[in-house]
Structure formats: structure tokens, C-alpha cells
Coordinates of C-alpha atoms in Angstrom, one line a residue:
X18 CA 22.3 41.0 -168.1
X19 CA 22.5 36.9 -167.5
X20 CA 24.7 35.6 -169.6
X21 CA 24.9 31.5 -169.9
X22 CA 28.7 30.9 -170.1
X23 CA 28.5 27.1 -170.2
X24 CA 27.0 27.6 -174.0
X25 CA 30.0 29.5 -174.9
X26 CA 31.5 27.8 -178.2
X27 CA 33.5 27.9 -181.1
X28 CA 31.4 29.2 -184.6
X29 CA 30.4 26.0 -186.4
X30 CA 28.6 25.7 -189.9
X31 CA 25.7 24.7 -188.4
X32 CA 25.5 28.6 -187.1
X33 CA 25.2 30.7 -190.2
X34 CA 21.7 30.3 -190.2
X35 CA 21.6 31.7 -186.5
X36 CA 23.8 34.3 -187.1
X37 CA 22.3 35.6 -190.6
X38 CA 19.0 36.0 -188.6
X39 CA 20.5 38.0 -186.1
X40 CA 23.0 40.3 -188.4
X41 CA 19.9 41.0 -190.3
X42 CA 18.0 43.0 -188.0
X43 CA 21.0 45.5 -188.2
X44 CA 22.7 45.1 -190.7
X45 CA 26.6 46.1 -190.5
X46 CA 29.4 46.4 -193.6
X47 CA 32.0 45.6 -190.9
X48 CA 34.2 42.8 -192.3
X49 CA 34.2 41.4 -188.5
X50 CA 30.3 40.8 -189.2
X51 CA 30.9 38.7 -192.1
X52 CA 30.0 35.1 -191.2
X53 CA 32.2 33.9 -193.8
X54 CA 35.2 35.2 -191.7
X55 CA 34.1 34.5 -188.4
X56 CA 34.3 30.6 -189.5
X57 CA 37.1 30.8 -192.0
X58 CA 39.2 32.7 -189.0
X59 CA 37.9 30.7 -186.1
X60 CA 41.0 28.8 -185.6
X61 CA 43.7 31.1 -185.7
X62 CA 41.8 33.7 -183.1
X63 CA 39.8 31.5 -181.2
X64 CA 36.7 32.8 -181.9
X65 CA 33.6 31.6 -180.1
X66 CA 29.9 33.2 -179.2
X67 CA 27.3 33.3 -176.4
X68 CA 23.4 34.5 -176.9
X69 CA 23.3 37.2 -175.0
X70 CA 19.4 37.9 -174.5
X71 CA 18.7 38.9 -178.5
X72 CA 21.8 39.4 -179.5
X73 CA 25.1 37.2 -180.0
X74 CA 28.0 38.2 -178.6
X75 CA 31.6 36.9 -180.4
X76 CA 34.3 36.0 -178.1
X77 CA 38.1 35.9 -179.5
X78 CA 39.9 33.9 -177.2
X79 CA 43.4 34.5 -178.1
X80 CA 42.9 38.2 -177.6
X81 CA 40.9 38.0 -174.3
X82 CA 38.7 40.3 -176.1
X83 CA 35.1 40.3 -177.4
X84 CA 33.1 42.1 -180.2
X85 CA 29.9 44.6 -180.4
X86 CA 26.9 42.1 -180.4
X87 CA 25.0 41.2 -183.7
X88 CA 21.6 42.3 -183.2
X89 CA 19.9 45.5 -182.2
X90 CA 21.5 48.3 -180.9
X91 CA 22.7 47.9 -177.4
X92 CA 22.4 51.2 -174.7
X93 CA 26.0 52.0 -173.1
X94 CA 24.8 50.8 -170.0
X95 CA 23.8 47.5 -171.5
X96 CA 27.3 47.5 -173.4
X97 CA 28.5 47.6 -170.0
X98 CA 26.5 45.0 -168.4
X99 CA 28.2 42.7 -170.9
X100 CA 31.5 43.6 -171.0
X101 CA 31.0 43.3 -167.3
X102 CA 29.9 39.9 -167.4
X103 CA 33.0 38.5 -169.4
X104 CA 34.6 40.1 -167.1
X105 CA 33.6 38.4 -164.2
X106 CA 34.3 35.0 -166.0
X107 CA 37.9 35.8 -166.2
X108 CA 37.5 36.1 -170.0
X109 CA 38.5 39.4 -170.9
X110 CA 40.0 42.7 -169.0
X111 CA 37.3 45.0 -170.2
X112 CA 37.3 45.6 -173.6
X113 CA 35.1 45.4 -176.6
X114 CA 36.1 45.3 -179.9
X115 CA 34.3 46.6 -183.2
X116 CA 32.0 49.2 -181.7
X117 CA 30.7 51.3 -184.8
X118 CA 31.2 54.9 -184.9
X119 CA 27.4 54.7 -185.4
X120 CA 26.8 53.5 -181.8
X121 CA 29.5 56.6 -180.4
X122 CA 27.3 59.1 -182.4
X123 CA 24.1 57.9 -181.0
X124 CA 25.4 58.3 -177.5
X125 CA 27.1 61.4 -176.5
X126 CA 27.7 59.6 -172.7
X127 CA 29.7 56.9 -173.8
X128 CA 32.7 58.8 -172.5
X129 CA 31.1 58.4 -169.2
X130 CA 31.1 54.7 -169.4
X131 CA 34.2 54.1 -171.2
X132 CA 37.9 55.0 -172.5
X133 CA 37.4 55.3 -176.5
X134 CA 40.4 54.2 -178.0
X135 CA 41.0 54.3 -182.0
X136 CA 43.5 52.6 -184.6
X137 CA 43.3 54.2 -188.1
X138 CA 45.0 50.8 -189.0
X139 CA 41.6 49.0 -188.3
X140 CA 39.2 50.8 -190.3
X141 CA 37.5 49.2 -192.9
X142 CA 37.7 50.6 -196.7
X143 CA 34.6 50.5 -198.8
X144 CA 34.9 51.0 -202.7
X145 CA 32.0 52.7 -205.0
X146 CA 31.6 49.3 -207.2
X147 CA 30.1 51.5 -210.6
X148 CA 33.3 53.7 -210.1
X149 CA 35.7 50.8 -209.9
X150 CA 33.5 48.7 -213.2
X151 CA 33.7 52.3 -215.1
X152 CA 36.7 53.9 -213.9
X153 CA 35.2 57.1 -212.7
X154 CA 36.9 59.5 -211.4
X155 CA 41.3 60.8 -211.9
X156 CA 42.5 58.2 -209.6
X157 CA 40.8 55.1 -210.8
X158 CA 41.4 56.4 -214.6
X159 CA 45.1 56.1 -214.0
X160 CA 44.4 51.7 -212.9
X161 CA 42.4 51.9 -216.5
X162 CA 46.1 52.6 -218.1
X163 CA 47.2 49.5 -216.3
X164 CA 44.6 47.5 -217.3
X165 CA 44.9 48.7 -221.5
X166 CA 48.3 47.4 -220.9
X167 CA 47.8 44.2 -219.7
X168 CA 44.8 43.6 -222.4
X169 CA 47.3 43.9 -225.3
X170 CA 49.9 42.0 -223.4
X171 CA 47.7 39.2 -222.8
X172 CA 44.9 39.3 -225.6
X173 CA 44.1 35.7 -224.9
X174 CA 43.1 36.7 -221.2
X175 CA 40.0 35.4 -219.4
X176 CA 38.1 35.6 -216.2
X177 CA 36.7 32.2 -214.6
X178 CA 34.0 32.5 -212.0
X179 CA 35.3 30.2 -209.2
X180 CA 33.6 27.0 -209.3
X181 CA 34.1 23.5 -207.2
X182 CA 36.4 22.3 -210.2
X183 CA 38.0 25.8 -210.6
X184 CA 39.4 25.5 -206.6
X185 CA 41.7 23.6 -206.8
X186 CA 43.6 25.9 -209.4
X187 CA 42.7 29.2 -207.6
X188 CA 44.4 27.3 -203.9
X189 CA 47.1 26.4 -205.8
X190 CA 47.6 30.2 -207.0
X191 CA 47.2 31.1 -203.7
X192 CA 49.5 28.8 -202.2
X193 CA 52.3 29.9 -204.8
X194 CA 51.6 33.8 -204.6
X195 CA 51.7 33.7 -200.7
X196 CA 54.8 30.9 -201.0
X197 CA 57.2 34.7 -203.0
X198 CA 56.5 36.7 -199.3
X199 CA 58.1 36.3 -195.9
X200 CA 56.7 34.0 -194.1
X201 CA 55.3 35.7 -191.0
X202 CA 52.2 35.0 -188.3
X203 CA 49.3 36.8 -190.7
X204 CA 50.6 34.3 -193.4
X205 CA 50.1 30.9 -191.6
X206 CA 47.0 32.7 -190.1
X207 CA 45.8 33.3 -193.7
X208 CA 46.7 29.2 -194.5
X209 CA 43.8 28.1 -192.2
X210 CA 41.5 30.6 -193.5
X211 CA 42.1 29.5 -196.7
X212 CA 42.1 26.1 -196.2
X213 CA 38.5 26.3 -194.9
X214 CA 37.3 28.4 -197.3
X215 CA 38.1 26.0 -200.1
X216 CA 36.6 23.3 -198.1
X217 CA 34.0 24.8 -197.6
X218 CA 32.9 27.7 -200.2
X219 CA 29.3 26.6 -201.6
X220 CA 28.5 26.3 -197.7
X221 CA 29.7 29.4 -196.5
X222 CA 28.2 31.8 -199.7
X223 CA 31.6 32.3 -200.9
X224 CA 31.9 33.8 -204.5
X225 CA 34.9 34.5 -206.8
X226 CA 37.0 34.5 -209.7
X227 CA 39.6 33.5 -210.9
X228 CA 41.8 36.3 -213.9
X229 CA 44.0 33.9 -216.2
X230 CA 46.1 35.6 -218.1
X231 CA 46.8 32.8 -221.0
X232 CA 45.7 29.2 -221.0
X233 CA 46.6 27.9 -217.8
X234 CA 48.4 30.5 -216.8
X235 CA 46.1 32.2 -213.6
X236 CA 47.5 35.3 -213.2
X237 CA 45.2 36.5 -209.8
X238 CA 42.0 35.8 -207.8
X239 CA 39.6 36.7 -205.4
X240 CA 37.0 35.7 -202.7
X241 CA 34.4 37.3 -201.4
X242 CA 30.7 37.0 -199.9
X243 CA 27.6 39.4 -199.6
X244 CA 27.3 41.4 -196.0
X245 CA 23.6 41.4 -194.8
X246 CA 23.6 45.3 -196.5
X247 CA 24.4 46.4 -200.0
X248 CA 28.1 45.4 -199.2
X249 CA 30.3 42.5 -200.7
X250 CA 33.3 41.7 -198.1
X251 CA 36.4 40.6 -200.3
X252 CA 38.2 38.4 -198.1
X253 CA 40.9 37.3 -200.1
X254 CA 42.3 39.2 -203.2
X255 CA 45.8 38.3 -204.7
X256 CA 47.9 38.7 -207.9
X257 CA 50.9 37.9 -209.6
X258 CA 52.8 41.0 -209.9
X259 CA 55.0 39.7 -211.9
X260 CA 52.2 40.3 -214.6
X261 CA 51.9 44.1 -215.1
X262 CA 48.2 45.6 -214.8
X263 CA 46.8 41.7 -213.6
X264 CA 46.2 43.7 -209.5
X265 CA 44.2 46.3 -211.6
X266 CA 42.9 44.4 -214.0
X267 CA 41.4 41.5 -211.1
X268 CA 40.1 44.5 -209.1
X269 CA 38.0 46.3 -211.8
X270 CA 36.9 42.5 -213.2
X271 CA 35.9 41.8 -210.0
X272 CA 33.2 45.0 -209.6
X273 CA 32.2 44.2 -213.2
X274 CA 31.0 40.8 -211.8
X275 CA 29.3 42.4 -208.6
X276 CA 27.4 45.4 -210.5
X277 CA 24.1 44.9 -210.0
X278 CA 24.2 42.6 -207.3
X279 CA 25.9 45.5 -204.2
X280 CA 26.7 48.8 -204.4
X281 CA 29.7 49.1 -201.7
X282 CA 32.9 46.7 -201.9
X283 CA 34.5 46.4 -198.4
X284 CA 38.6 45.7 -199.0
X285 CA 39.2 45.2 -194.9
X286 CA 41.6 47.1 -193.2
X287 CA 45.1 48.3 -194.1
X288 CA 46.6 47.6 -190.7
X289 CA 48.9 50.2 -190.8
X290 CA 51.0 48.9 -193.3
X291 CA 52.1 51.8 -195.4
X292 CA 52.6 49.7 -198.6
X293 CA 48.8 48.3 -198.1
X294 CA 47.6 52.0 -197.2
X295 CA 48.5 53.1 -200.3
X296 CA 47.3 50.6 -202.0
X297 CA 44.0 50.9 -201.2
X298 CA 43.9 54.7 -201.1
X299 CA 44.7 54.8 -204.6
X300 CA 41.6 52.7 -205.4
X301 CA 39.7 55.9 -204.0
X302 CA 37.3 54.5 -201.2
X303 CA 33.7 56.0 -201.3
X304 CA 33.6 55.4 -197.6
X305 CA 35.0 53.8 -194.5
X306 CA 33.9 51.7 -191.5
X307 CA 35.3 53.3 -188.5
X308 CA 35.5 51.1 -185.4
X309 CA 36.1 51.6 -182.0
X310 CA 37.9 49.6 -178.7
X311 CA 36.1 50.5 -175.9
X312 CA 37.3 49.5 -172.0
X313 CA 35.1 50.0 -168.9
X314 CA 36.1 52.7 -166.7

């Protein structure tokens, strides 16, 4: 497969139009396929893309690495002809990142093409959004405790839909929330994600809200953006936890906002931090996005 390396480049704006054309024809809930992220991120990883015949192929410099093309289904032996091809530039050492379980399943041979390697750390968790807005089910009933008890601690409580005028408040919350943890790589990595999201949020389809807990007082938010499926990737969600029940109580206001407009809430991976595992364990995930590293043999 002929690639054209010289038109290799970093995601713009100016390529969401491009790139929801393409994610359309097979539509993923992987939170790497979110356009939203690719930009917000593009910094930090160095992410770039090619056209690569029909398809678009997304290129993370900083970790010599690239990702399953957007667009149709590839064969292994195409897979291979484009892993090969990076390889050749000097770009990568042979691996491909975010190859669906799907694509394995489909092709019994891969085995013969590649070494399959998995993280359990990198799997995406996807949430039932009815069951999180009605709390069906033992496990979610027990976050509806938390969330009587922050009601009658806070009767004067309200949810804000995030709005050009309501940013600034909900990046100064996120500045201060993030500003109580150690600072560490993922945090200044988050920072520039942020920063263009707020910059940027009526360009890139961003939705969110904002949960105050009194008058002036914003207790938590979160950001998200619709997947080209019946998935809503949440790309940021924080909360004071000073405030007992406000992580429950964002969460569940959160799906009451989305019913009716996805079915499937994708909360990104846990990255095998216990803590975070958990976390979103406890939210009981209706399904999971399993991805694969593959290398050429």
C-alpha cells in the first residue's frame, strides 16, 4: 500500500470534518476514535495522520507507534502493508495500537501475521446510561444512598449545562481540583488537553455540565462528546470530594442529561490504577472496549 509520507501532519480543526466522514463508515466507541481527543491530546502525544488509500491512519509520535485506521475494515495482510510502511520511514518498530477485538475475531490468522499483546489497563469501560439515570441494579442502588445524602446536605443544589459563559468557572474548578493531587506527567498532560478544550468547545462538539452544590460553590464537572455510534465519550469528569455524594451525584446527573440522546457512556480506561479500577467497576459497566497492540512478526 503507497503511503504519501510528505502529507503526514499534526490533527488541526480544520480535520474534523475529514475524519467524521471517515469514522462514520465504521463507527467505533473506542475513546482513541474520538476526534475530540485526538485534537485536545495532540500536543502532549504528538499525534499526527496520513490518508492511507480510504482510510486515515493516526500517527503518535512520542510513542513511535500508530493506531488501527478509521475507515473500513482493513485484511491482516493490509494491516501489515501499513505497519510495514511506517516502518520503512523510520517511524515506528512495528506496532499498531487500538486494534479492536472485533478485527481479532474476524480473523483467526492474525497470529500468523502478528504477536497479540494485551493490557487490561487499556480497555475502555462503557456504562448502560438508563441504569446509571435510574439506578438499576444492587451496585448502582448503593451510589443512590450517596446521592440522597448529598440532596439533603445541599438542598439549594443545581446542575448548569456548560455554556461559553459557564467555562471559565468549570476551568477554574478544574484547575483547583487537579491543583489537591501530585503533580505527575498525566497531570500537565491533562493541562493542555484542557486548555484546548476550553478554547475550543463549540468547535470540537464538546458538551457538559457543570454540578454546584450552593450558589457559587461548583462542586464537580464533566466533558464529553458523541462517538459516531450510540456512545458519548466523557473526557473529563472531576469532583470535589470534599463534598460527600457530589462524584455520584455528577455521574448519575450526567446520564440524566444524555438519556435519550446515547445509549452507552464510555468512562476511558482505568490504566491499571487500582483506586481508578475500582472506581469504575463499582459503576457496573454494561460492556467494554477491548483493544489490542499488535507487532509484525
Amino acid at each position: 500500500m503507497k503511503i504519501d509520507f510528505s502529507t503526514l501532519r499534526p490533527v488541526t480543526l480544520e480535520d474534523r470534518e475529514l475524519f467524521d466522514e471517515k469514522l462514520a463508515v465504521l463507527a467505533s466507541q473506542s475513546c482513541e476514535c474520538s476526534f475530540a481527543n485526538l485534537f485536545m491530546y495532540q500536543q502532549p502525544y504528538g499525534l499526527e495522520f496520513v490518508e492511507a488509500g480510504d482510510r486515515l491512519v493516526v500517527y503518535e509520535r512520542h510513542a513511535r507507534t500508530i493506531h488501527y485506521p478509521i475507515g473500513k475494515w482493513t485484511t491482516p495482510e493490509e494491516l501489515k502493508e501499513i505497519i510495514d510502511a511506517f516502518n520503512a520511514e523510520g517511524l515506528t518498530d512495528g506496532g499498531i495500537y487500538d486494534v479492536p477485538e472485533e478485527f481479532l475475531d474476524k480473523h483467526s490468522d492474525c497470529d500468523a501475521f502478528f504477536e497479540l499483546e494485551f493490557d487490561e489497563g487499556a480497555i475502555d469501560y462503557l456504562y448502560s446510561i438508563d441504569k446509571i439515570a435510574t439506578f438499576a441494579g444492587p451496585k448502582l442502588r448503593k451510589k443512590h444512598n450517596l446521592v440522597k445524602q448529598f440532596q439533603t446536605n445541599w438542598p439549594y443544589a443545581e446542575v448548569r449545562k456548560i455554556t461559553r459563559e459557564e467555562i471559565p468557572a468549570a476551568a477554574k474548578l478544574a484547575a483547583d481540583l487537579n491543583s489537591r493531587l501530585e503533580p505527575c506527567e498525566f497531570l500537565e498532560e491533562e493541562a493542555l488537553a484542557l486548555d484546548r478544550a476550553w478554547k475550543n468547545f463549540d468547535e470540537l462538539g464538546l458538551g457538559g455540565i457543570i454540578l454546584y452544590a450552593e450558589p457559587g460553590y461548583p462542586a464537580g464537572l464533566s466533558v464529553y462528546s458523541h462517538l459516531p455510534s450510540d456512545t458519548v465519550d466523557v473526557h473529563f469528569e472531576k469532583a470535589d470530594h470534599t463534598v460527600k455524594g457530589a462524584p455520584q451525584t455528577l455521574t448519575w446527573q450526567l446520564a440524566i442529561a444524555l438519556r435519550g440522546k446515547a445509549k452507552f457512556m464510555n468512562r476511558e480506561q482505568d490504566m491499571n490504577e487500582e483506586s481508578l479500577r475500582h472506581a469504575k467497576r463499582s459503576l457496573d459497566p454494561e460492556r467494554f472496549f477491548k483493544r489490542y497492540f499488535l507487532r509484525s512478526l
